[in-house]
């Protein structure tokens, strides 16, 4: 006899019902962890990897320690930042927290948002 049939004989139908509800609960918990913890973290990690791969000379960046600087050279695993007129510091690429947007990028982003607002207003009317 299988284990499941032994449970049915020993405990009746209520044992199988509680076993099924336990399985459903565990599956729901796994789904919640996936959609609220694992998936968003992997998206953030991909965005960070993309940002670090796109680093180039002249980008203004902020490190995880809060140091603001301009990229003067990019190596395979490190980045050299100019933080003052005569001060250059070499950091690991992973120490870069964010890249500041240039004025051109900000203007383009604002124009795209404006176009989206116009399209939305046209749809509303």
PDB file of C-alpha atoms in Angstrom:
ATOM      1  CA  UNK A   1       0.000   0.000   0.000  1.00  0.00           C
ATOM      2  CA  UNK A   2       1.123   3.520  -0.649  1.00  0.00           C
ATOM      3  CA  UNK A   3       1.676   6.088   2.051  1.00  0.00           C
ATOM      4  CA  UNK A   4      -1.312   8.183   0.923  1.00  0.00           C
ATOM      5  CA  UNK A   5      -3.716   5.228   1.118  1.00  0.00           C
ATOM      6  CA  UNK A   6      -2.429   4.414   4.613  1.00  0.00           C
ATOM      7  CA  UNK A   7      -3.220   7.990   5.662  1.00  0.00           C
ATOM      8  CA  UNK A   8      -6.736   7.668   4.281  1.00  0.00           C
ATOM      9  CA  UNK A   9      -7.373   4.425   6.147  1.00  0.00           C
ATOM     10  CA  UNK A  10      -5.885   5.723   9.400  1.00  0.00           C
ATOM     11  CA  UNK A  11      -7.390   9.187   9.488  1.00  0.00           C
ATOM     12  CA  UNK A  12     -10.255   9.113   7.054  1.00  0.00           C
ATOM     13  CA  UNK A  13     -10.988  11.784   4.450  1.00  0.00           C
ATOM     14  CA  UNK A  14     -10.172  14.720   6.730  1.00  0.00           C
ATOM     15  CA  UNK A  15      -6.458  13.849   6.704  1.00  0.00           C
ATOM     16  CA  UNK A  16      -6.316  14.078   2.925  1.00  0.00           C
ATOM     17  CA  UNK A  17      -8.175  17.382   2.984  1.00  0.00           C
ATOM     18  CA  UNK A  18      -5.818  18.907   5.533  1.00  0.00           C
ATOM     19  CA  UNK A  19      -2.832  17.565   3.573  1.00  0.00           C
ATOM     20  CA  UNK A  20      -4.116  19.235   0.389  1.00  0.00           C
ATOM     21  CA  UNK A  21      -4.712  22.523   2.211  1.00  0.00           C
ATOM     22  CA  UNK A  22      -1.147  22.355   3.540  1.00  0.00           C
ATOM     23  CA  UNK A  23       0.198  21.897   0.000  1.00  0.00           C
ATOM     24  CA  UNK A  24      -1.883  24.820  -1.287  1.00  0.00           C
ATOM     25  CA  UNK A  25      -0.641  27.023   1.564  1.00  0.00           C
ATOM     26  CA  UNK A  26       3.005  26.158   0.878  1.00  0.00           C
ATOM     27  CA  UNK A  27       2.585  26.846  -2.856  1.00  0.00           C
ATOM     28  CA  UNK A  28       0.956  30.207  -2.077  1.00  0.00           C
ATOM     29  CA  UNK A  29       3.837  31.159   0.246  1.00  0.00           C
ATOM     30  CA  UNK A  30       6.391  30.281  -2.433  1.00  0.00           C
ATOM     31  CA  UNK A  31       4.472  32.367  -4.988  1.00  0.00           C
ATOM     32  CA  UNK A  32       4.332  35.338  -2.605  1.00  0.00           C
ATOM     33  CA  UNK A  33       8.086  35.132  -1.953  1.00  0.00           C
ATOM     34  CA  UNK A  34       8.786  34.919  -5.675  1.00  0.00           C
ATOM     35  CA  UNK A  35       6.641  37.872  -6.740  1.00  0.00           C
ATOM     36  CA  UNK A  36       7.411  40.190  -3.814  1.00  0.00           C
ATOM     37  CA  UNK A  37      11.054  39.380  -3.007  1.00  0.00           C
ATOM     38  CA  UNK A  38      12.945  37.336  -5.580  1.00  0.00           C
ATOM     39  CA  UNK A  39      11.643  38.806  -8.852  1.00  0.00           C
ATOM     40  CA  UNK A  40      12.040  42.516  -7.934  1.00  0.00           C
ATOM     41  CA  UNK A  41      15.546  41.877  -6.606  1.00  0.00           C
ATOM     42  CA  UNK A  42      16.617  40.141  -9.807  1.00  0.00           C
ATOM     43  CA  UNK A  43      15.219  43.048 -11.866  1.00  0.00           C
ATOM     44  CA  UNK A  44      17.205  45.547  -9.769  1.00  0.00           C
ATOM     45  CA  UNK A  45      20.330  43.434 -10.143  1.00  0.00           C
ATOM     46  CA  UNK A  46      19.957  43.338 -13.948  1.00  0.00           C
ATOM     47  CA  UNK A  47      19.477  47.123 -14.067  1.00  0.00           C
ATOM     48  CA  UNK A  48      22.600  47.637 -11.939  1.00  0.00           C
ATOM     49  CA  UNK A  49      24.666  45.313 -14.140  1.00  0.00           C
ATOM     50  CA  UNK A  50      23.440  47.166 -17.226  1.00  0.00           C
ATOM     51  CA  UNK A  51      24.356  50.531 -15.652  1.00  0.00           C
ATOM     52  CA  UNK A  52      27.855  49.324 -14.706  1.00  0.00           C
ATOM     53  CA  UNK A  53      28.448  47.885 -18.177  1.00  0.00           C
ATOM     54  CA  UNK A  54      27.500  51.228 -19.761  1.00  0.00           C
ATOM     55  CA  UNK A  55      29.944  53.319 -17.692  1.00  0.00           C
ATOM     56  CA  UNK A  56      32.093  55.554 -19.868  1.00  0.00           C
ATOM     57  CA  UNK A  57      34.602  58.356 -19.499  1.00  0.00           C
ATOM     58  CA  UNK A  58      32.943  61.615 -18.486  1.00  0.00           C
ATOM     59  CA  UNK A  59      29.974  60.104 -16.621  1.00  0.00           C
ATOM     60  CA  UNK A  60      29.171  61.727 -13.295  1.00  0.00           C
ATOM     61  CA  UNK A  61      28.649  59.029 -10.676  1.00  0.00           C
ATOM     62  CA  UNK A  62      27.967  58.529  -6.980  1.00  0.00           C
ATOM     63  CA  UNK A  63      29.621  55.681  -5.078  1.00  0.00           C
ATOM     64  CA  UNK A  64      27.999  53.573  -2.388  1.00  0.00           C
ATOM     65  CA  UNK A  65      30.026  55.591   0.125  1.00  0.00           C
ATOM     66  CA  UNK A  66      28.507  58.853  -1.123  1.00  0.00           C
ATOM     67  CA  UNK A  67      31.533  60.160  -3.039  1.00  0.00           C
ATOM     68  CA  UNK A  68      30.606  62.181  -6.128  1.00  0.00           C
ATOM     69  CA  UNK A  69      33.014  62.189  -9.049  1.00  0.00           C
ATOM     70  CA  UNK A  70      33.557  62.079 -12.779  1.00  0.00           C
ATOM     71  CA  UNK A  71      34.811  58.925 -14.501  1.00  0.00           C
ATOM     72  CA  UNK A  72      38.269  59.516 -15.990  1.00  0.00           C
ATOM     73  CA  UNK A  73      39.059  55.956 -17.020  1.00  0.00           C
ATOM     74  CA  UNK A  74      37.264  52.626 -17.102  1.00  0.00           C
ATOM     75  CA  UNK A  75      39.091  49.336 -16.660  1.00  0.00           C
ATOM     76  CA  UNK A  76      37.775  45.778 -16.629  1.00  0.00           C
ATOM     77  CA  UNK A  77      37.005  45.652 -12.898  1.00  0.00           C
ATOM     78  CA  UNK A  78      37.767  49.175 -11.705  1.00  0.00           C
ATOM     79  CA  UNK A  79      36.869  52.796 -12.425  1.00  0.00           C
ATOM     80  CA  UNK A  80      39.032  55.860 -11.771  1.00  0.00           C
ATOM     81  CA  UNK A  81      37.055  58.869 -10.525  1.00  0.00           C
ATOM     82  CA  UNK A  82      38.171  62.473 -10.481  1.00  0.00           C
ATOM     83  CA  UNK A  83      36.743  63.888  -7.246  1.00  0.00           C
ATOM     84  CA  UNK A  84      38.678  67.172  -7.164  1.00  0.00           C
ATOM     85  CA  UNK A  85      41.107  69.062  -9.392  1.00  0.00           C
ATOM     86  CA  UNK A  86      44.111  66.984  -8.331  1.00  0.00           C
ATOM     87  CA  UNK A  87      42.443  64.018  -6.633  1.00  0.00           C
ATOM     88  CA  UNK A  88      41.715  60.769  -8.442  1.00  0.00           C
ATOM     89  CA  UNK A  89      40.474  57.650  -6.688  1.00  0.00           C
ATOM     90  CA  UNK A  90      40.218  54.120  -8.084  1.00  0.00           C
ATOM     91  CA  UNK A  91      37.085  52.144  -7.158  1.00  0.00           C
ATOM     92  CA  UNK A  92      35.730  48.717  -7.974  1.00  0.00           C
ATOM     93  CA  UNK A  93      32.920  48.924 -10.525  1.00  0.00           C
ATOM     94  CA  UNK A  94      30.573  47.410  -7.949  1.00  0.00           C
ATOM     95  CA  UNK A  95      31.143  50.446  -5.703  1.00  0.00           C
ATOM     96  CA  UNK A  96      29.252  52.696  -8.134  1.00  0.00           C
ATOM     97  CA  UNK A  97      25.722  53.267  -6.801  1.00  0.00           C
ATOM     98  CA  UNK A  98      24.306  55.477  -9.545  1.00  0.00           C
ATOM     99  CA  UNK A  99      25.084  57.483 -12.644  1.00  0.00           C
ATOM    100  CA  UNK A 100      23.796  61.055 -12.649  1.00  0.00           C
ATOM    101  CA  UNK A 101      21.867  62.053 -15.738  1.00  0.00           C
ATOM    102  CA  UNK A 102      23.243  64.778 -17.956  1.00  0.00           C
ATOM    103  CA  UNK A 103      21.169  67.818 -18.904  1.00  0.00           C
ATOM    104  CA  UNK A 104      20.526  66.387 -22.377  1.00  0.00           C
ATOM    105  CA  UNK A 105      19.206  63.113 -20.931  1.00  0.00           C
ATOM    106  CA  UNK A 106      16.975  65.023 -18.498  1.00  0.00           C
ATOM    107  CA  UNK A 107      15.580  67.170 -21.337  1.00  0.00           C
ATOM    108  CA  UNK A 108      14.885  64.114 -23.502  1.00  0.00           C
ATOM    109  CA  UNK A 109      13.183  62.377 -20.585  1.00  0.00           C
ATOM    110  CA  UNK A 110      11.025  65.449 -19.898  1.00  0.00           C
ATOM    111  CA  UNK A 111      10.004  65.655 -23.570  1.00  0.00           C
ATOM    112  CA  UNK A 112       9.016  61.991 -23.560  1.00  0.00           C
ATOM    113  CA  UNK A 113       6.931  62.535 -20.419  1.00  0.00           C
ATOM    114  CA  UNK A 114       5.310  65.607 -22.004  1.00  0.00           C
ATOM    115  CA  UNK A 115       4.401  63.591 -25.116  1.00  0.00           C
ATOM    116  CA  UNK A 116       2.893  60.876 -22.928  1.00  0.00           C
ATOM    117  CA  UNK A 117       0.804  63.486 -21.087  1.00  0.00           C
ATOM    118  CA  UNK A 118      -0.421  64.948 -24.384  1.00  0.00           C
ATOM    119  CA  UNK A 119      -1.383  61.498 -25.684  1.00  0.00           C
ATOM    120  CA  UNK A 120      -3.199  60.782 -22.422  1.00  0.00           C
ATOM    121  CA  UNK A 121      -5.076  64.096 -22.613  1.00  0.00           C
ATOM    122  CA  UNK A 122      -6.117  63.337 -26.199  1.00  0.00           C
ATOM    123  CA  UNK A 123      -7.441  59.919 -25.154  1.00  0.00           C
ATOM    124  CA  UNK A 124      -9.443  61.503 -22.319  1.00  0.00           C
ATOM    125  CA  UNK A 125     -11.159  63.927 -24.700  1.00  0.00           C
TER     126      UNK A 125
END
